[in-house]
């Protein structure tokens, strides 16, 4: 059996043979998203002014709608992510088992099914419909899960009989399944919005792709910072009222459910507004069709299990042969690290004598630096782009992204600059974590006790600052990696590649939790810190290898004119 893969427009005849590069080039050469208007030479300067105003208004409307839809989607995902932890602790006190089961199940679901979700996003002919479906599935999953949480929380944490206990764990099993569905739908939303809508929309809104990516990531990080505080305030607010005091967490679930019920309508309206004003978003997508023994394998008719598995392995094989493999391995290795203000490190800090206010302040400072990375990335690209051309570097254009089939034409991609900013970012993270490892090893190896607060400052301060400043490197690299995924993957495979990327990252997260479970004693955290730094060093090495293969060098060397001659 011979399997050939061709790329063709959704509405093209079955027999047409259109290569991915040709289809992508045709898509990029089509008319701009914002309709053209008469020039000043034809209708005078007044018409030119009106045209500029209309262009500007259309661009602002597109960006506003995009940001509103992305904010609401991210806000709902982040609030439920943290709220589920609070609800679990309330329903199952004095045990970490339910939270661990949910976390492992979600990681496994992402590993197994994210590529399929991404492939579905590629096959869906309408960008608008695929976005609406991911939003709808997310909200239905959260609403159903909230109904289950209401049942658990209203009945209380005590179980009077084995039957009640079994029913309680049965409801939890349903919640875990719904949480897995919500996570997969959120991943599909990322594949559709960030990896398809954003690069398609970028040429029309007049800004660089890295600036648009930075704004989208800034929204995500702000939601990540604010959502836990919002969820924490809900029970506090309901506890202050006599009517809701007894079941304050229950009423917090009601608020989360109402948000999930109302926000989809605003998200859909905002997305519809953006889609209706942009012709490339409305255009049929370039999709991959698989031919088996001379017959087309319809994406909706999966056939036998063997054929289904072969198609999935074919996608993984294409991903592994693509230019984004090494950057994906690099960013996945970063998620093995425990040197971040998440539950393993916070547990270590509290057991080492740090007070909760100190830990909270350190985490807040780290979050501020994370958001600042969304400004560092555009600044770095602009600085490198505007630098005087006085350095010699070899030209290597063997591997071009789908948005760069014609390098001589004007582009808003800044490929070389983005790649180099990513290199600086990953090494910034590697070097920043060296004092953090020093601090952790010092704290765990010092037998003397210190007053609670900030124990052994000559170890504590380098550790806290190192972890905090490393977040600039992480999120700057994350932005660079996002643009590589958008520009180096074929347009018809962006969703599937995003799903495979999510599988890589989830595998790394699962590995982190496994290692943490094995080395669970606080005194073993120094070993975890060393393992984390080695994984970050491996990430830097992978990305440096990628740059070396792409550019033929890692550093620019200044040479004199006589040497160049």
Coordinates of C-alpha atoms in Angstrom, one line a residue, residues 4 89 102 154 190 223 227 235 277 287 315 322 328 336 360 363 393 410 421 425 472 479 491 495 522 528 548:
X4 CA 0.8 9.9 -0.9
X89 CA -9.4 20.8 48.4
X102 CA -6.8 14.8 37.9
X154 CA -23.5 20.9 48.9
X190 CA -4.8 27.7 20.9
X223 CA -5.0 36.4 33.2
X227 CA -7.3 34.7 38.0
X235 CA -15.2 32.5 48.9
X277 CA -14.0 42.1 8.1
X287 CA -5.9 21.3 3.8
X315 CA 1.8 13.2 11.2
X322 CA 10.4 19.4 10.1
X328 CA 9.9 21.9 20.4
X336 CA 10.8 19.4 33.3
X360 CA 3.8 35.5 47.9
X363 CA 5.8 35.0 43.2
X393 CA 27.2 36.5 8.1
X410 CA 8.5 43.0 2.1
X421 CA 16.2 36.7 20.3
X425 CA 16.4 34.1 25.8
X472 CA 12.0 36.6 31.4
X479 CA 7.2 34.0 22.1
X491 CA -0.2 26.3 6.6
X495 CA -3.0 22.7 13.9
X522 CA 12.1 18.6 50.9
X528 CA 15.5 18.2 41.7
X548 CA 23.6 26.3 13.9

